[in-house]
Amino acid sequence: MWMELLKDYDVTIQYHPGKANVPVDALSRKGVSLGSLAYLSVSKRPLAKKIQTLESKFMQLSISKKGGVLASIEVRATFIEEIRDKQFEDEILKELRKILCLNLLTESHGLRYSIHPGVT
């Protein structure tokens, strides 16, 4: 979305790997969460203001006094989330979950110490 906004303007994206970035360089980080920092040099201040209004989950923007925009972008790995989502769709796991719930309810209902609200 923001790339479409930028294509109509004279914009230079400068990337400085290593210690120049406040967050860790995205290409050298080995963790699950990745991040990068880019300085967008813009020639028109209205563009910088438009970019600043873009609020999303993965981007934080701020305008410098010279009209530049500092963009911090966070990229998350979705592989683990995809696995978690697919587990709920798996038919075998659905059946196992159903059996587990039934066994748990049957066992807990038969205990001497179980409490049944509303029954005296």
N, CA and C atoms as an extended XYZ file, in Angstrom:
360
Properties=species:S:1:pos:R:3:atomname:S:1:resname:S:1:resid:I:1 pbc="F F F"
N         0.824       -1.188        0.000 N   MET     1
C         0.000        0.000        0.000 CA  MET     1
C         0.872        1.257        0.000 C   MET     1
N         1.855        1.321        0.881 N   TRP     2
C         2.677        2.520        0.949 CA  TRP     2
C         3.643        2.606       -0.223 C   TRP     2
N         3.976        1.466       -0.835 N   MET     3
C         4.843        1.488       -2.010 CA  MET     3
C         4.141        2.162       -3.188 C   MET     3
N         2.832        1.965       -3.305 N   GLU     4
C         2.072        2.615       -4.373 CA  GLU     4
C         2.078        4.127       -4.184 C   GLU     4
N         2.028        4.557       -2.942 N   LEU     5
C         2.062        5.982       -2.638 CA  LEU     5
C         3.423        6.579       -3.005 C   LEU     5
N         4.489        5.814       -2.809 N   LEU     6
C         5.837        6.308       -3.062 CA  LEU     6
C         6.214        6.360       -4.537 C   LEU     6
N         5.593        5.527       -5.358 N   LYS     7
C         6.038        5.425       -6.749 CA  LYS     7
C         5.836        6.713       -7.549 C   LYS     7
N         4.949        7.598       -7.125 N   ASP     8
C         4.684        8.847       -7.837 CA  ASP     8
C         5.621        9.983       -7.428 C   ASP     8
N         6.506        9.747       -6.454 N   TYR     9
C         7.363       10.801       -5.936 CA  TYR     9
C         8.834       10.460       -6.159 C   TYR     9
N         9.660       11.496       -6.057 N   ASP    10
C        11.104       11.321       -6.143 CA  ASP    10
C        11.598       10.887       -4.766 C   ASP    10
N        11.825        9.592       -4.585 N   VAL    11
C        12.170        9.039       -3.277 CA  VAL    11
C        13.454        8.232       -3.393 C   VAL    11
N        14.326        8.393       -2.410 N   THR    12
C        15.532        7.583       -2.329 CA  THR    12
C        15.480        6.785       -1.037 C   THR    12
N        15.614        5.470       -1.134 N   ILE    13
C        15.633        4.624        0.059 CA  ILE    13
C        17.081        4.234        0.309 C   ILE    13
N        17.594        4.643        1.468 N   GLN    14
C        18.979        4.356        1.814 CA  GLN    14
C        18.988        3.309        2.915 C   GLN    14
N        19.745        2.233        2.710 N   TYR    15
C        19.832        1.157        3.685 CA  TYR    15
C        21.273        1.070        4.173 C   TYR    15
N        21.466        1.110        5.471 N   HIS    16
C        22.796        1.057        6.066 CA  HIS    16
C        22.895       -0.182        6.950 C   HIS    16
N        23.495       -1.281        6.470 N   PRO    17
C        23.602       -2.488        7.287 CA  PRO    17
C        24.613       -2.324        8.419 C   PRO    17
N        24.443       -3.133        9.440 N   GLY    18
C        25.405       -3.149       10.538 CA  GLY    18
C        25.075       -2.173       11.640 C   GLY    18
N        26.110       -1.524       12.204 N   LYS    19
C        25.952       -0.687       13.381 CA  LYS    19
C        25.260        0.640       13.098 C   LYS    19
N        25.073        0.998       11.848 N   ALA    20
C        24.411        2.260       11.520 CA  ALA    20
C        22.943        2.223       11.915 C   ALA    20
N        22.357        1.042       11.960 N   ASN    21
C        20.952        0.916       12.328 CA  ASN    21
C        20.810        0.786       13.835 C   ASN    21
N        19.775        1.416       14.370 N   VAL    22
C        19.496        1.282       15.795 CA  VAL    22
C        19.042       -0.141       16.103 C   VAL    22
N        18.025       -0.693       15.407 N   PRO    23
C        17.737       -2.111       15.608 CA  PRO    23
C        18.781       -2.952       14.874 C   PRO    23
N        18.813       -4.211       15.198 N   VAL    24
C        19.786       -5.109       14.574 CA  VAL    24
C        19.511       -5.221       13.086 C   VAL    24
N        20.565       -5.293       12.290 N   ASP    25
C        20.439       -5.440       10.848 CA  ASP    25
C        19.621       -6.684       10.535 C   ASP    25
N        18.595       -6.538        9.704 N   ALA    26
C        17.681       -7.642        9.410 CA  ALA    26
C        18.379       -8.808        8.737 C   ALA    26
N        19.405       -8.541        7.957 N   LEU    27
C        20.077       -9.619        7.241 CA  LEU    27
C        21.035      -10.405        8.122 C   LEU    27
N        21.495       -9.828        9.220 N   SER    28
C        22.438      -10.531       10.081 CA  SER    28
C        21.780      -11.117       11.323 C   SER    28
N        20.537      -10.819       11.583 N   ARG    29
C        19.838      -11.354       12.749 CA  ARG    29
C        19.478      -12.808       12.511 C   ARG    29
N        19.624      -13.628       13.552 N   LYS    30
C        19.360      -15.050       13.409 CA  LYS    30
C        18.115      -15.486       14.164 C   LYS    30
N        17.390      -14.588       14.784 N   GLY    31
C        16.205      -14.953       15.541 CA  GLY    31
C        14.984      -15.143       14.664 C   GLY    31
N        13.842      -15.419       15.315 N   VAL    32
C        12.590      -15.609       14.585 CA  VAL    32
C        12.068      -14.273       14.085 C   VAL    32
N        12.194      -13.248       14.916 N   SER    33
C        11.704      -11.925       14.556 CA  SER    33
C        12.789      -11.159       13.807 C   SER    33
N        12.415      -10.542       12.701 N   LEU    34
C        13.369       -9.778       11.905 CA  LEU    34
C        12.981       -8.316       11.925 C   LEU    34
N        13.938       -7.446       11.770 N   GLY    35
C        13.627       -6.028       11.698 CA  GLY    35
C        14.614       -5.320       10.803 C   GLY    35
N        14.218       -4.211       10.287 N   SER    36
C        15.149       -3.419        9.483 CA  SER    36
C        14.822       -1.956        9.676 C   SER    36
N        15.773       -1.135        9.350 N   LEU    37
C        15.597        0.305        9.486 CA  LEU    37
C        16.018        0.947        8.180 C   LEU    37
N        15.190        1.801        7.656 N   ALA    38
C        15.508        2.474        6.397 CA  ALA    38
C        15.232        3.958        6.559 C   ALA    38
N        16.030        4.781        5.917 N   TYR    39
C        15.814        6.222        5.918 CA  TYR    39
C        15.323        6.613        4.539 C   TYR    39
N        14.122        7.140        4.482 N   LEU    40
C        13.530        7.539        3.210 CA  LEU    40
C        13.726        9.043        3.052 C   LEU    40
N        14.533        9.438        2.090 N   SER    41
C        14.773       10.852        1.838 CA  SER    41
C        13.743       11.336        0.824 C   SER    41
N        12.870       12.225        1.237 N   VAL    42
C        11.813       12.690        0.344 CA  VAL    42
C        12.023       14.160        0.017 C   VAL    42
N        11.660       14.530       -1.195 N   SER    43
C        11.858       15.918       -1.613 CA  SER    43
C        10.635       16.778       -1.342 C   SER    43
N         9.493       16.168       -1.067 N   LYS    44
C         8.270       16.939       -0.828 CA  LYS    44
C         7.707       16.599        0.548 C   LYS    44
N         7.470       17.607        1.340 N   ARG    45
C         6.954       17.413        2.696 CA  ARG    45
C         5.547       16.811        2.718 C   ARG    45
N         4.624       17.147        1.804 N   PRO    46
C         3.292       16.520        1.845 CA  PRO    46
C         3.357       14.999        1.747 C   PRO    46
N         4.309       14.494        0.977 N   LEU    47
C         4.469       13.044        0.882 CA  LEU    47
C         4.856       12.464        2.239 C   LEU    47
N         5.777       13.137        2.920 N   ALA    48
C         6.206       12.655        4.229 CA  ALA    48
C         5.033       12.614        5.201 C   ALA    48
N         4.172       13.620        5.125 N   LYS    49
C         3.003       13.630        6.007 CA  LYS    49
C         2.028       12.510        5.656 C   LYS    49
N         1.865       12.245        4.359 N   LYS    50
C         0.982       11.144        3.949 CA  LYS    50
C         1.519        9.804        4.440 C   LYS    50
N         2.829        9.638        4.318 N   ILE    51
C         3.435        8.386        4.770 CA  ILE    51
C         3.280        8.230        6.276 C   ILE    51
N         3.405        9.339        7.003 N   GLN    52
C         3.296        9.270        8.461 CA  GLN    52
C         1.899        8.834        8.891 C   GLN    52
N         0.887        9.153        8.093 N   THR    53
C        -0.472        8.781        8.471 CA  THR    53
C        -0.748        7.286        8.286 C   THR    53
N         0.136        6.596        7.571 N   LEU    54
C        -0.056        5.157        7.386 CA  LEU    54
C         0.245        4.429        8.697 C   LEU    54
N        -0.784        3.969        9.337 N   GLU    55
C        -0.611        3.207       10.564 CA  GLU    55
C        -0.889        1.752       10.252 C   GLU    55
N         0.022        0.907       10.588 N   SER    56
C        -0.210       -0.516       10.386 CA  SER    56
C         0.499       -1.298       11.472 C   SER    56
N         0.333       -2.592       11.443 N   LYS    57
C         0.916       -3.453       12.458 CA  LYS    57
C         2.426       -3.577       12.314 C   LYS    57
N         2.927       -3.411       11.121 N   PHE    58
C         4.333       -3.711       10.887 CA  PHE    58
C         5.208       -2.502       10.610 C   PHE    58
N         4.684       -1.284       10.698 N   MET    59
C         5.508       -0.131       10.344 CA  MET    59
C         5.314        1.013       11.335 C   MET    59
N         6.420        1.627       11.739 N   GLN    60
C         6.381        2.820       12.571 CA  GLN    60
C         7.149        3.908       11.827 C   GLN    60
N         6.536        5.067       11.701 N   LEU    61
C         7.142        6.147       10.920 CA  LEU    61
C         7.266        7.416       11.748 C   LEU    61
N         8.282        8.222       11.452 N   SER    62
C         8.398        9.548       12.051 CA  SER    62
C         9.060       10.479       11.039 C   SER    62
N         8.677       11.756       11.076 N   ILE    63
C         9.200       12.750       10.133 CA  ILE    63
C        10.290       13.565       10.825 C   ILE    63
N        11.432       13.709       10.146 N   SER    64
C        12.505       14.536       10.691 CA  SER    64
C        12.247       15.997       10.316 C   SER    64
N        13.025       16.905       10.887 N   LYS    65
C        12.860       18.331       10.596 CA  LYS    65
C        13.180       18.664        9.141 C   LYS    65
N        14.039       17.857        8.509 N   LYS    66
C        14.416       18.101        7.119 CA  LYS    66
C        13.410       17.510        6.140 C   LYS    66
N        12.386       16.848        6.644 N   GLY    67
C        11.379       16.274        5.752 CA  GLY    67
C        11.599       14.814        5.434 C   GLY    67
N        12.623       14.216        6.006 N   GLY    68
C        12.866       12.789        5.788 CA  GLY    68
C        11.955       11.952        6.670 C   GLY    68
N        11.749       10.728        6.264 N   VAL    69
C        10.902        9.814        7.029 CA  VAL    69
C        11.758        8.652        7.502 C   VAL    69
N        11.704        8.381        8.786 N   LEU    70
C        12.410        7.244        9.364 CA  LEU    70
C        11.406        6.115        9.518 C   LEU    70
N        11.642        4.999        8.850 N   ALA    71
C        10.694        3.882        8.862 CA  ALA    71
C        11.315        2.679        9.544 C   ALA    71
N        10.607        2.146       10.519 N   SER    72
C        11.038        0.925       11.196 CA  SER    72
C        10.046       -0.166       10.833 C   SER    72
N        10.531       -1.220       10.201 N   ILE    73
C         9.653       -2.280        9.714 CA  ILE    73
C         9.980       -3.578       10.443 C   ILE    73
N         8.949       -4.250       10.951 N   GLU    74
C         9.136       -5.533       11.628 CA  GLU    74
C         8.507       -6.632       10.786 C   GLU    74
N         9.259       -7.681       10.546 N   VAL    75
C         8.773       -8.821        9.776 CA  VAL    75
C         8.765      -10.026       10.698 C   VAL    75
N         7.628      -10.715       10.754 N   ARG    76
C         7.521      -11.890       11.621 CA  ARG    76
C         7.451      -13.149       10.769 C   ARG    76
N         8.030      -14.206       11.284 N   ALA    77
C         7.935      -15.495       10.606 CA  ALA    77
C         6.535      -16.058       10.836 C   ALA    77
N         5.889      -16.487        9.776 N   THR    78
C         4.517      -16.982        9.895 CA  THR    78
C         4.437      -18.498        9.849 C   THR    78
N         5.572      -19.177        9.698 N   PHE    79
C         5.562      -20.629        9.568 CA  PHE    79
C         4.962      -21.302       10.803 C   PHE    79
N         5.355      -20.863       11.995 N   ILE    80
C         4.835      -21.455       13.235 CA  ILE    80
C         3.343      -21.175       13.364 C   ILE    80
N         2.911      -19.964       13.011 N   GLU    81
C         1.485      -19.635       13.066 CA  GLU    81
C         0.684      -20.479       12.084 C   GLU    81
N         1.248      -20.736       10.902 N   GLU    82
C         0.566      -21.579        9.913 CA  GLU    82
C         0.408      -23.003       10.430 C   GLU    82
N         1.441      -23.528       11.075 N   ILE    83
C         1.355      -24.877       11.655 CA  ILE    83
C         0.265      -24.917       12.716 C   ILE    83
N         0.240      -23.906       13.583 N   ARG    84
C        -0.754      -23.850       14.655 CA  ARG    84
C        -2.176      -23.804       14.083 C   ARG    84
N        -2.373      -23.011       13.032 N   ASP    85
C        -3.694      -22.914       12.407 CA  ASP    85
C        -4.099      -24.224       11.743 C   ASP    85
N        -3.150      -24.874       11.077 N   LYS    86
C        -3.450      -26.132       10.383 CA  LYS    86
C        -3.783      -27.255       11.360 C   LYS    86
N        -3.248      -27.204       12.579 N   GLN    87
C        -3.538      -28.239       13.570 CA  GLN    87
C        -5.022      -28.261       13.923 C   GLN    87
N        -5.665      -27.109       13.941 N   PHE    88
C        -7.088      -27.056       14.269 CA  PHE    88
C        -7.958      -27.550       13.118 C   PHE    88
N        -7.407      -27.597       11.905 N   GLU    89
C        -8.159      -28.085       10.750 CA  GLU    89
C        -7.948      -29.580       10.505 C   GLU    89
N        -6.945      -30.183       11.137 N   ASP    90
C        -6.606      -31.586       10.919 CA  ASP    90
C        -7.692      -32.492       11.506 C   ASP    90
N        -8.223      -33.402       10.685 N   GLU    91
C        -9.321      -34.281       11.106 CA  GLU    91
C        -8.896      -35.245       12.208 C   GLU    91
N        -7.694      -35.786       12.121 N   ILE    92
C        -7.214      -36.724       13.149 CA  ILE    92
C        -7.091      -36.016       14.490 C   ILE    92
N        -6.527      -34.810       14.481 N   LEU    93
C        -6.396      -34.061       15.729 CA  LEU    93
C        -7.751      -33.630       16.275 C   LEU    93
N        -8.706      -33.334       15.401 N   LYS    94
C       -10.056      -32.989       15.864 CA  LYS    94
C       -10.666      -34.158       16.621 C   LYS    94
N       -10.497      -35.367       16.068 N   GLU    95
C       -11.048      -36.565       16.707 CA  GLU    95
C       -10.349      -36.837       18.039 C   GLU    95
N        -9.038      -36.705       18.074 N   LEU    96
C        -8.297      -36.901       19.327 CA  LEU    96
C        -8.704      -35.870       20.379 C   LEU    96
N        -8.899      -34.627       19.950 N   ARG    97
C        -9.325      -33.568       20.871 CA  ARG    97
C       -10.701      -33.875       21.453 C   ARG    97
N       -11.595      -34.391       20.603 N   LYS    98
C       -12.942      -34.740       21.043 CA  LYS    98
C       -12.892      -35.872       22.078 C   LYS    98
N       -12.081      -36.904       21.814 N   ILE    99
C       -11.938      -38.032       22.743 CA  ILE    99
C       -11.326      -37.565       24.058 C   ILE    99
N       -10.309      -36.717       23.990 N   LEU   100
C        -9.664      -36.197       25.191 CA  LEU   100
C       -10.646      -35.406       26.047 C   LEU   100
N       -11.440      -34.543       25.423 N   CYS   101
C       -12.430      -33.753       26.168 CA  CYS   101
C       -13.468      -34.658       26.820 C   CYS   101
N       -13.931      -35.656       26.092 N   LEU   102
C       -14.923      -36.583       26.637 CA  LEU   102
C       -14.350      -37.357       27.819 C   LEU   102
N       -13.120      -37.851       27.697 N   ASN   103
C       -12.478      -38.567       28.805 CA  ASN   103
C       -12.267      -37.663       30.010 C   ASN   103
N       -11.856      -36.446       29.767 N   LEU   104
C       -11.629      -35.493       30.852 CA  LEU   104
C       -12.926      -35.179       31.586 C   LEU   104
N       -14.001      -34.927       30.838 N   LEU   105
C       -15.292      -34.638       31.470 CA  LEU   105
C       -15.834      -35.850       32.222 C   LEU   105
N       -15.705      -37.031       31.637 N   THR   106
C       -16.200      -38.249       32.289 CA  THR   106
C       -15.447      -38.515       33.582 C   THR   106
N       -14.126      -38.390       33.529 N   GLU   107
C       -13.315      -38.656       34.719 CA  GLU   107
C       -13.556      -37.616       35.805 C   GLU   107
N       -13.587      -36.344       35.426 N   SER   108
C       -13.771      -35.295       36.435 CA  SER   108
C       -15.181      -35.309       37.012 C   SER   108
N       -16.157      -35.738       36.237 N   HIS   109
C       -17.530      -35.790       36.729 CA  HIS   109
C       -17.701      -36.903       37.771 C   HIS   109
N       -16.941      -37.965       37.636 N   GLY   110
C       -17.072      -39.098       38.547 CA  GLY   110
C       -16.268      -38.984       39.823 C   GLY   110
N       -15.479      -37.956       40.003 N   LEU   111
C       -14.668      -37.811       41.208 CA  LEU   111
C       -15.525      -37.480       42.421 C   LEU   111
N       -15.062      -37.934       43.599 N   ARG   112
C       -15.800      -37.636       44.836 CA  ARG   112
C       -15.730      -36.157       45.178 C   ARG   112
N       -14.684      -35.486       44.742 N   TYR   113
C       -14.479      -34.091       45.116 CA  TYR   113
C       -15.010      -33.099       44.083 C   TYR   113
N       -15.659      -33.576       43.051 N   SER   114
C       -16.172      -32.651       42.038 CA  SER   114
C       -17.381      -31.903       42.574 C   SER   114
N       -17.520      -30.669       42.166 N   ILE   115
C       -18.607      -29.808       42.633 CA  ILE   115
C       -19.530      -29.535       41.460 C   ILE   115
N       -20.806      -29.639       41.689 N   HIS   116
C       -21.799      -29.383       40.650 CA  HIS   116
C       -22.627      -28.173       41.063 C   HIS   116
N       -22.348      -26.990       40.509 N   PRO   117
C       -23.102      -25.785       40.881 CA  PRO   117
C       -24.592      -25.943       40.566 C   PRO   117
N       -25.403      -25.457       41.462 N   GLY   118
C       -26.847      -25.499       41.252 CA  GLY   118
C       -27.506      -26.758       41.794 C   GLY   118
N       -26.719      -27.719       42.240 N   VAL   119
C       -27.278      -28.970       42.771 CA  VAL   119
C       -27.007      -29.022       44.261 C   VAL   119
N       -28.059      -29.313       45.044 N   THR   120
C       -27.880      -29.402       46.498 CA  THR   120
C       -28.074      -30.796       46.992 C   THR   120
